[in-house]
Amino acid sequence: LVQNAAAGTFGSEGVGADGGFAVPPEWRTEIMAQVEAEDGLLTRTDVQNISSNSITYPIDESPAWASSGGIRAYWDGEGDTINQSKPALKDLTVKTHRLTALVPVTEELQQDAAAMNGYITGKAGEVIAFKLNDAILNGTGAGMPLGILNSPCKVTVTKESSQTNGTIHGRNVLKMMSRMPARSYGRAVWLINQDCLPQVAGLAMDVTKADGTAAGAGILYMTPQGLANQSAFGSILGRPIVVTEACPSLGTEGDIVLADLSKYLSVVKGALKTDYSIHLWFDQAINAFRFILRMNGQPWLSAAIARKNGSNTLSHFVTLQAR
């Protein structure tokens, strides 16, 4: 029984990569991380805190311009019988899933590496934050959130017919903007893979005069200086750029996403729970850090939005076709 309960993996002083490198000389009391955490997407979403393990929402997906279904308004005359309509609601039930991290470390490592406890807590938070970013974009919906790229409400803009592989053109982003609901565009951000930055920084469009002659280039990308949105990576068509490793590689669908994340529902039960135990592997003098977050998420819409005037559908989440 004791053997079966033994820790399968743990940080120790004996192996440098497992934590031995963190045991400092007297003049070194902090641990340097190779890569700092990226900005979290969760706080940009519609976060709903719940006390149970699931919640059901009534939702209305009928646009104001729909000709039938849901509450409608009609023109009529004096004395006419007023046309009747009723809400068209459906239920959306979201149940939380569990995101966890378990980190065993020896007592010796904790005693000799003064910064170890703080490092583990901070690093676990960074890793969990990235897993959330990745799920919001790429989640399958099976035991984890449903990500934007797998959502049925996502709209994908086709590439240009002559477009070279691994490129982003000005016409791409203009077409993506045209597929975002007008009221959502002011809240939208561009989520991009970092390899897209050289392409994004050169985004422009040829501008012509009324007679068809060239009038120069229209710049679609703006540098960060003086921007009201204060994005460190600048903006495209006035909306800030957010760089995340959760976006797929350049040339793959999802390498650039126009997203109104306020239309992504995140259901969270409580805060990130942090526990510490000396008892789990007491006979080995190993202490355990445990981190648990219960949440789930998905876009509010179940399908793209049909237009009143125009054949193209709209969505709060717009991607560019693979190229």
mmCIF file of C-alpha atoms in Angstrom:
data_model
loop_
_atom_site.group_PDB
_atom_site.id
_atom_site.type_symbol
_atom_site.label_atom_id
_atom_site.label_comp_id
_atom_site.label_asym_id
_atom_site.label_seq_id
_atom_site.Cartn_x
_atom_site.Cartn_y
_atom_site.Cartn_z
ATOM 1 C CA LEU A 1 0.000 0.000 0.000
ATOM 2 C CA VAL A 2 2.843 2.373 0.828
ATOM 3 C CA GLN A 3 4.484 1.663 -2.540
ATOM 4 C CA ASN A 4 1.257 2.244 -4.410
ATOM 5 C CA ALA A 5 0.772 5.611 -2.668
ATOM 6 C CA ALA A 6 4.265 6.825 -3.530
ATOM 7 C CA ALA A 7 4.571 10.004 -5.590
ATOM 8 C CA GLY A 8 5.188 9.205 -9.250
ATOM 9 C CA THR A 9 7.035 12.432 -9.956
ATOM 10 C CA PHE A 10 8.294 15.255 -7.775
ATOM 11 C CA GLY A 11 10.763 18.127 -7.670
ATOM 12 C CA SER A 12 13.984 17.483 -5.729
ATOM 13 C CA GLU A 13 17.449 18.887 -5.162
ATOM 14 C CA GLY A 14 19.148 15.771 -6.521
ATOM 15 C CA VAL A 15 18.188 16.436 -10.142
ATOM 16 C CA GLY A 16 19.037 19.923 -11.408
ATOM 17 C CA ALA A 17 16.158 20.278 -13.855
ATOM 18 C CA ASP A 18 13.655 19.079 -11.228
ATOM 19 C CA GLY A 19 14.536 21.925 -8.895
ATOM 20 C CA GLY A 20 18.151 21.525 -7.872
ATOM 21 C CA PHE A 21 19.114 24.471 -10.069
ATOM 22 C CA ALA A 22 16.759 26.590 -7.945
ATOM 23 C CA VAL A 23 18.796 26.130 -4.774
ATOM 24 C CA PRO A 24 20.540 29.492 -4.717
ATOM 25 C CA PRO A 25 23.870 30.762 -3.448
ATOM 26 C CA GLU A 26 23.506 33.337 -0.688
ATOM 27 C CA TRP A 27 23.307 36.227 -3.156
ATOM 28 C CA ARG A 28 20.540 34.775 -5.292
ATOM 29 C CA THR A 29 17.012 34.517 -3.835
ATOM 30 C CA GLU A 30 14.672 34.561 -6.831
ATOM 31 C CA ILE A 31 13.920 32.191 -9.678
ATOM 32 C CA MET A 32 14.033 33.508 -13.225
ATOM 33 C CA ALA A 33 11.282 32.318 -15.553
ATOM 34 C CA GLN A 34 12.186 31.731 -19.200
ATOM 35 C CA VAL A 35 8.928 33.124 -20.555
ATOM 36 C CA GLU A 36 6.579 35.499 -18.773
ATOM 37 C CA ALA A 37 2.844 34.866 -18.777
ATOM 38 C CA GLU A 38 0.777 36.302 -21.602
ATOM 39 C CA ASP A 39 -2.382 38.344 -21.142
ATOM 40 C CA GLY A 40 -5.364 36.258 -20.098
ATOM 41 C CA LEU A 41 -8.467 36.166 -22.296
ATOM 42 C CA LEU A 42 -10.856 35.046 -19.549
ATOM 43 C CA THR A 43 -11.347 38.544 -18.118
ATOM 44 C CA ARG A 44 -12.324 39.808 -21.591
ATOM 45 C CA THR A 45 -15.172 37.294 -21.814
ATOM 46 C CA ASP A 46 -18.641 37.472 -20.251
ATOM 47 C CA VAL A 47 -17.719 35.927 -16.882
ATOM 48 C CA GLN A 48 -20.647 34.594 -14.836
ATOM 49 C CA ASN A 49 -19.911 33.405 -11.292
ATOM 50 C CA ILE A 50 -22.119 30.599 -10.014
ATOM 51 C CA SER A 51 -22.541 28.757 -6.710
ATOM 52 C CA SER A 52 -23.653 25.399 -8.150
ATOM 53 C CA ASN A 53 -21.926 23.127 -10.679
ATOM 54 C CA SER A 54 -24.167 24.205 -13.580
ATOM 55 C CA ILE A 55 -26.487 26.982 -14.684
ATOM 56 C CA THR A 56 -29.253 27.304 -17.286
ATOM 57 C CA TYR A 57 -29.791 30.521 -19.238
ATOM 58 C CA PRO A 58 -32.762 31.484 -21.391
ATOM 59 C CA ILE A 59 -31.341 32.922 -24.605
ATOM 60 C CA ASP A 60 -32.845 34.793 -27.555
ATOM 61 C CA GLU A 61 -31.035 34.384 -30.872
ATOM 62 C CA SER A 62 -33.562 36.187 -33.076
ATOM 63 C CA PRO A 63 -32.141 39.383 -34.608
ATOM 64 C CA ALA A 64 -34.217 42.574 -34.571
ATOM 65 C CA TRP A 65 -34.671 42.368 -38.361
ATOM 66 C CA ALA A 66 -36.008 38.789 -38.447
ATOM 67 C CA SER A 67 -39.320 38.490 -40.312
ATOM 68 C CA SER A 68 -40.667 35.767 -38.038
ATOM 69 C CA GLY A 69 -39.998 34.211 -34.657
ATOM 70 C CA GLY A 70 -39.559 36.155 -31.440
ATOM 71 C CA ILE A 71 -40.978 39.561 -30.557
ATOM 72 C CA ARG A 72 -41.900 41.496 -33.712
ATOM 73 C CA ALA A 73 -43.226 44.982 -34.458
ATOM 74 C CA TYR A 74 -45.648 45.917 -37.280
ATOM 75 C CA TRP A 75 -46.987 49.005 -38.985
ATOM 76 C CA ASP A 76 -50.783 49.284 -38.835
ATOM 77 C CA GLY A 77 -53.581 51.821 -38.994
ATOM 78 C CA GLU A 78 -56.082 53.299 -36.577
ATOM 79 C CA GLY A 79 -58.623 50.728 -35.482
ATOM 80 C CA ASP A 80 -56.664 47.798 -36.925
ATOM 81 C CA THR A 81 -56.199 44.654 -34.898
ATOM 82 C CA ILE A 82 -52.636 44.692 -33.635
ATOM 83 C CA ASN A 83 -50.531 41.723 -34.745
ATOM 84 C CA GLN A 84 -49.342 39.488 -31.931
ATOM 85 C CA SER A 85 -45.918 37.986 -31.315
ATOM 86 C CA LYS A 86 -44.175 36.205 -28.482
ATOM 87 C CA PRO A 87 -40.610 35.619 -27.275
ATOM 88 C CA ALA A 88 -38.629 32.827 -28.921
ATOM 89 C CA LEU A 89 -36.364 31.600 -26.161
ATOM 90 C CA LYS A 90 -34.388 28.424 -25.678
ATOM 91 C CA ASP A 91 -32.378 27.054 -22.785
ATOM 92 C CA LEU A 92 -28.599 26.977 -22.627
ATOM 93 C CA THR A 93 -27.232 24.784 -19.817
ATOM 94 C CA VAL A 94 -23.554 25.043 -18.943
ATOM 95 C CA LYS A 95 -21.871 22.658 -16.495
ATOM 96 C CA THR A 96 -18.443 23.360 -15.036
ATOM 97 C CA HIS A 97 -15.359 21.265 -15.794
ATOM 98 C CA ARG A 98 -12.217 20.996 -13.668
ATOM 99 C CA LEU A 99 -8.780 22.355 -14.524
ATOM 100 C CA THR A 100 -6.072 21.132 -12.127
ATOM 101 C CA ALA A 101 -2.370 21.155 -11.350
ATOM 102 C CA LEU A 102 -0.586 18.996 -8.740
ATOM 103 C CA VAL A 103 3.047 19.799 -7.867
ATOM 104 C CA PRO A 104 4.942 17.619 -5.324
ATOM 105 C CA VAL A 105 8.260 18.979 -3.960
ATOM 106 C CA THR A 106 10.625 17.674 -1.288
ATOM 107 C CA GLU A 107 10.962 19.405 2.068
ATOM 108 C CA GLU A 108 14.685 19.827 1.428
ATOM 109 C CA LEU A 109 14.025 21.770 -1.768
ATOM 110 C CA GLN A 110 11.576 24.064 0.007
ATOM 111 C CA GLN A 111 13.981 24.675 2.860
ATOM 112 C CA ASP A 112 16.996 25.410 0.651
ATOM 113 C CA ALA A 113 15.309 27.349 -2.152
ATOM 114 C CA ALA A 114 13.773 30.367 -0.448
ATOM 115 C CA ALA A 115 11.717 31.413 -3.470
ATOM 116 C CA MET A 116 10.327 27.963 -4.316
ATOM 117 C CA ASN A 117 6.884 28.308 -2.700
ATOM 118 C CA GLY A 118 6.164 31.644 -4.354
ATOM 119 C CA TYR A 119 7.561 30.414 -7.657
ATOM 120 C CA ILE A 120 5.325 27.320 -7.732
ATOM 121 C CA THR A 121 2.206 29.322 -6.894
ATOM 122 C CA GLY A 122 2.953 31.995 -9.499
ATOM 123 C CA LYS A 123 3.990 29.539 -12.203
ATOM 124 C CA ALA A 124 0.923 27.348 -11.692
ATOM 125 C CA GLY A 125 -1.238 30.433 -12.096
ATOM 126 C CA GLU A 126 0.508 31.301 -15.369
ATOM 127 C CA VAL A 127 0.116 27.778 -16.729
ATOM 128 C CA ILE A 128 -3.564 27.638 -15.786
ATOM 129 C CA ALA A 129 -4.139 31.066 -17.380
ATOM 130 C CA PHE A 130 -2.643 29.819 -20.642
ATOM 131 C CA LYS A 131 -4.716 26.625 -20.554
ATOM 132 C CA LEU A 132 -7.775 28.883 -20.282
ATOM 133 C CA ASN A 133 -6.606 30.981 -23.264
ATOM 134 C CA ASP A 134 -6.052 27.816 -25.273
ATOM 135 C CA ALA A 135 -9.480 26.424 -24.346
ATOM 136 C CA ILE A 136 -11.275 29.683 -25.214
ATOM 137 C CA LEU A 137 -9.749 29.482 -28.700
ATOM 138 C CA ASN A 138 -9.256 25.759 -29.344
ATOM 139 C CA GLY A 139 -11.425 23.894 -26.822
ATOM 140 C CA THR A 140 -13.349 20.876 -28.104
ATOM 141 C CA GLY A 141 -16.300 21.186 -25.719
ATOM 142 C CA ALA A 142 -15.687 17.629 -24.455
ATOM 143 C CA GLY A 143 -14.628 17.850 -20.808
ATOM 144 C CA MET A 144 -13.447 21.396 -21.422
ATOM 145 C CA PRO A 145 -14.843 24.689 -22.805
ATOM 146 C CA LEU A 146 -15.996 24.953 -26.419
ATOM 147 C CA GLY A 147 -13.468 27.131 -28.195
ATOM 148 C CA ILE A 148 -14.079 29.832 -30.780
ATOM 149 C CA LEU A 149 -12.413 27.860 -33.577
ATOM 150 C CA ASN A 150 -14.701 24.844 -33.016
ATOM 151 C CA SER A 151 -17.882 26.840 -32.515
ATOM 152 C CA PRO A 152 -20.781 26.499 -35.003
ATOM 153 C CA CYS A 153 -21.342 30.281 -34.846
ATOM 154 C CA LYS A 154 -17.876 31.078 -36.208
ATOM 155 C CA VAL A 155 -17.649 32.752 -39.622
ATOM 156 C CA THR A 156 -14.668 32.033 -41.895
ATOM 157 C CA VAL A 157 -13.671 34.548 -44.577
ATOM 158 C CA THR A 158 -12.258 33.060 -47.782
ATOM 159 C CA LYS A 159 -8.745 33.992 -48.855
ATOM 160 C CA GLU A 160 -8.052 35.923 -52.057
ATOM 161 C CA SER A 161 -7.897 33.745 -55.169
ATOM 162 C CA SER A 162 -4.272 34.658 -55.924
ATOM 163 C CA GLN A 163 -3.099 34.881 -52.312
ATOM 164 C CA THR A 164 0.305 33.426 -51.474
ATOM 165 C CA ASN A 165 0.510 30.850 -48.684
ATOM 166 C CA GLY A 166 1.360 32.202 -45.254
ATOM 167 C CA THR A 167 0.270 35.784 -45.958
ATOM 168 C CA ILE A 168 -2.317 38.241 -44.610
ATOM 169 C CA HIS A 169 -3.655 40.865 -47.031
ATOM 170 C CA GLY A 170 -5.453 44.124 -46.496
ATOM 171 C CA ARG A 171 -8.517 42.712 -48.236
ATOM 172 C CA ASN A 172 -8.554 39.830 -45.744
ATOM 173 C CA VAL A 173 -8.958 42.066 -42.703
ATOM 174 C CA LEU A 174 -11.467 44.357 -44.442
ATOM 175 C CA LYS A 175 -13.624 41.355 -45.289
ATOM 176 C CA MET A 176 -13.287 40.069 -41.727
ATOM 177 C CA MET A 177 -14.443 43.435 -40.388
ATOM 178 C CA SER A 178 -17.477 43.306 -42.696
ATOM 179 C CA ARG A 179 -18.590 40.007 -41.110
ATOM 180 C CA MET A 180 -18.623 41.371 -37.539
ATOM 181 C CA PRO A 181 -21.978 42.755 -36.264
ATOM 182 C CA ALA A 182 -21.754 46.548 -36.317
ATOM 183 C CA ARG A 183 -22.477 46.957 -32.596
ATOM 184 C CA SER A 184 -19.813 44.426 -31.675
ATOM 185 C CA TYR A 185 -16.964 45.964 -33.652
ATOM 186 C CA GLY A 186 -16.292 48.639 -31.008
ATOM 187 C CA ARG A 187 -15.584 45.878 -28.464
ATOM 188 C CA ALA A 188 -13.656 43.565 -30.792
ATOM 189 C CA VAL A 189 -9.946 42.699 -30.654
ATOM 190 C CA TRP A 190 -7.624 40.984 -33.119
ATOM 191 C CA LEU A 191 -6.186 37.762 -31.670
ATOM 192 C CA ILE A 192 -3.052 36.778 -33.570
ATOM 193 C CA ASN A 193 -0.133 34.392 -33.510
ATOM 194 C CA GLN A 194 3.132 36.279 -32.987
ATOM 195 C CA ASP A 195 4.450 35.120 -36.380
ATOM 196 C CA CYS A 196 1.691 37.241 -37.958
ATOM 197 C CA LEU A 197 3.224 40.511 -36.737
ATOM 198 C CA PRO A 198 5.492 41.115 -39.769
ATOM 199 C CA GLN A 199 2.497 40.573 -42.055
ATOM 200 C CA VAL A 200 0.188 42.735 -39.946
ATOM 201 C CA ALA A 201 2.634 45.654 -39.698
ATOM 202 C CA GLY A 202 2.567 46.053 -43.493
ATOM 203 C CA LEU A 203 -1.201 45.931 -43.970
ATOM 204 C CA ALA A 204 -2.356 48.547 -46.486
ATOM 205 C CA MET A 205 -4.764 48.960 -49.399
ATOM 206 C CA ASP A 206 -4.381 50.735 -52.736
ATOM 207 C CA VAL A 207 -6.560 53.849 -52.850
ATOM 208 C CA THR A 208 -7.949 55.165 -56.149
ATOM 209 C CA LYS A 209 -9.556 58.428 -57.155
ATOM 210 C CA ALA A 210 -13.029 58.708 -58.666
ATOM 211 C CA ASP A 211 -11.509 58.472 -62.154
ATOM 212 C CA GLY A 212 -9.732 55.224 -61.259
ATOM 213 C CA THR A 213 -6.197 56.634 -61.016
ATOM 214 C CA ALA A 214 -3.977 55.707 -58.089
ATOM 215 C CA ALA A 215 -4.094 58.007 -55.063
ATOM 216 C CA GLY A 216 -1.624 56.213 -52.781
ATOM 217 C CA ALA A 217 -2.054 53.567 -50.103
ATOM 218 C CA GLY A 218 -4.537 53.380 -47.233
ATOM 219 C CA ILE A 219 -2.801 52.240 -44.050
ATOM 220 C CA LEU A 220 -4.751 49.612 -42.095
ATOM 221 C CA TYR A 221 -2.237 49.058 -39.290
ATOM 222 C CA MET A 222 -1.353 51.666 -36.662
ATOM 223 C CA THR A 223 1.661 51.584 -34.341
ATOM 224 C CA PRO A 224 1.060 51.701 -30.557
ATOM 225 C CA GLN A 225 2.151 55.335 -30.086
ATOM 226 C CA GLY A 226 -0.732 57.624 -29.251
ATOM 227 C CA LEU A 227 -3.428 54.965 -29.505
ATOM 228 C CA ALA A 228 -6.461 55.321 -27.279
ATOM 229 C CA ASN A 229 -6.660 51.529 -26.925
ATOM 230 C CA GLN A 230 -3.060 51.360 -25.664
ATOM 231 C CA SER A 231 -2.239 47.973 -27.174
ATOM 232 C CA ALA A 232 1.452 47.147 -27.027
ATOM 233 C CA PHE A 233 1.217 45.690 -30.543
ATOM 234 C CA GLY A 234 -0.776 48.469 -32.194
ATOM 235 C CA SER A 235 -4.130 48.128 -33.921
ATOM 236 C CA ILE A 236 -5.761 47.015 -37.168
ATOM 237 C CA LEU A 237 -8.618 49.170 -38.456
ATOM 238 C CA GLY A 238 -8.806 50.840 -35.052
ATOM 239 C CA ARG A 239 -9.125 47.667 -32.964
ATOM 240 C CA PRO A 240 -6.304 46.535 -30.642
ATOM 241 C CA ILE A 241 -4.067 43.533 -31.317
ATOM 242 C CA VAL A 242 -3.693 40.792 -28.689
ATOM 243 C CA VAL A 243 -0.836 38.335 -29.271
ATOM 244 C CA THR A 244 -1.345 34.824 -27.899
ATOM 245 C CA GLU A 245 0.366 31.465 -28.344
ATOM 246 C CA ALA A 246 -3.102 29.917 -28.335
ATOM 247 C CA CYS A 247 -3.562 31.078 -31.955
ATOM 248 C CA PRO A 248 -2.441 28.479 -34.535
ATOM 249 C CA SER A 249 0.630 29.049 -36.694
ATOM 250 C CA LEU A 250 0.763 31.555 -39.568
ATOM 251 C CA GLY A 251 -1.183 30.335 -42.597
ATOM 252 C CA THR A 252 -3.543 28.179 -40.539
ATOM 253 C CA GLU A 253 -7.149 29.132 -39.871
ATOM 254 C CA GLY A 254 -7.178 30.883 -36.510
ATOM 255 C CA ASP A 255 -3.777 32.571 -36.905
ATOM 256 C CA ILE A 256 -5.747 35.838 -36.930
ATOM 257 C CA VAL A 257 -9.197 36.104 -35.326
ATOM 258 C CA LEU A 258 -11.483 39.112 -35.013
ATOM 259 C CA ALA A 259 -13.360 38.477 -31.763
ATOM 260 C CA ASP A 260 -15.872 40.232 -29.561
ATOM 261 C CA LEU A 261 -15.001 38.245 -26.455
ATOM 262 C CA SER A 262 -17.858 39.809 -24.470
ATOM 263 C CA LYS A 263 -20.048 37.424 -26.493
ATOM 264 C CA TYR A 264 -18.182 34.404 -25.128
ATOM 265 C CA LEU A 265 -19.828 33.015 -21.980
ATOM 266 C CA SER A 266 -17.482 31.885 -19.183
ATOM 267 C CA VAL A 267 -19.079 30.176 -16.193
ATOM 268 C CA VAL A 268 -16.801 30.050 -13.144
ATOM 269 C CA LYS A 269 -17.456 28.514 -9.729
ATOM 270 C CA GLY A 270 -15.433 30.420 -7.180
ATOM 271 C CA ALA A 271 -11.818 31.473 -7.571
ATOM 272 C CA LEU A 272 -8.738 29.385 -8.282
ATOM 273 C CA LYS A 273 -8.498 27.067 -5.260
ATOM 274 C CA THR A 274 -5.000 26.617 -3.881
ATOM 275 C CA ASP A 275 -4.249 23.860 -1.335
ATOM 276 C CA TYR A 276 -1.065 22.676 0.350
ATOM 277 C CA SER A 277 -0.553 19.308 2.046
ATOM 278 C CA ILE A 278 2.259 17.659 3.992
ATOM 279 C CA HIS A 279 0.232 14.454 4.462
ATOM 280 C CA LEU A 280 -0.174 12.997 0.960
ATOM 281 C CA TRP A 281 3.424 11.699 0.749
ATOM 282 C CA PHE A 282 4.372 12.187 4.419
ATOM 283 C CA ASP A 283 6.605 9.068 4.500
ATOM 284 C CA GLN A 284 8.739 10.527 1.684
ATOM 285 C CA ALA A 285 9.010 14.031 3.176
ATOM 286 C CA ILE A 286 7.296 15.391 0.059
ATOM 287 C CA ASN A 287 4.810 18.238 0.213
ATOM 288 C CA ALA A 288 2.134 18.842 -2.393
ATOM 289 C CA PHE A 289 0.717 21.996 -3.967
ATOM 290 C CA ARG A 290 -2.701 21.522 -5.556
ATOM 291 C CA PHE A 291 -4.564 23.999 -7.753
ATOM 292 C CA ILE A 292 -8.180 23.567 -8.948
ATOM 293 C CA LEU A 293 -10.362 25.839 -11.071
ATOM 294 C CA ARG A 294 -13.929 24.879 -11.997
ATOM 295 C CA MET A 295 -15.231 26.581 -15.122
ATOM 296 C CA ASN A 296 -16.709 26.127 -18.566
ATOM 297 C CA GLY A 297 -17.339 28.356 -21.531
ATOM 298 C CA GLN A 298 -18.739 28.709 -25.043
ATOM 299 C CA PRO A 299 -19.908 31.420 -27.432
ATOM 300 C CA TRP A 300 -23.398 32.720 -26.655
ATOM 301 C CA LEU A 301 -24.638 32.053 -30.199
ATOM 302 C CA SER A 302 -25.287 28.573 -31.588
ATOM 303 C CA ALA A 303 -25.153 29.712 -35.238
ATOM 304 C CA ALA A 304 -24.060 32.666 -37.360
ATOM 305 C CA ILE A 305 -26.464 35.606 -37.698
ATOM 306 C CA ALA A 306 -28.592 35.838 -40.855
ATOM 307 C CA ARG A 307 -28.830 39.270 -42.510
ATOM 308 C CA LYS A 308 -31.881 41.304 -43.514
ATOM 309 C CA ASN A 309 -30.087 42.878 -46.481
ATOM 310 C CA GLY A 310 -27.157 40.839 -47.709
ATOM 311 C CA SER A 311 -26.293 37.210 -48.194
ATOM 312 C CA ASN A 312 -23.223 37.083 -45.927
ATOM 313 C CA THR A 313 -23.822 35.931 -42.362
ATOM 314 C CA LEU A 314 -22.388 37.773 -39.344
ATOM 315 C CA SER A 315 -20.651 36.515 -36.216
ATOM 316 C CA HIS A 316 -18.925 37.761 -33.092
ATOM 317 C CA PHE A 317 -15.989 35.526 -34.068
ATOM 318 C CA VAL A 318 -14.458 35.802 -37.540
ATOM 319 C CA THR A 319 -11.492 33.823 -38.872
ATOM 320 C CA LEU A 320 -9.498 33.767 -42.108
ATOM 321 C CA GLN A 321 -9.392 30.653 -44.289
ATOM 322 C CA ALA A 322 -6.192 28.594 -44.235
ATOM 323 C CA ARG A 323 -3.757 29.656 -46.947
#
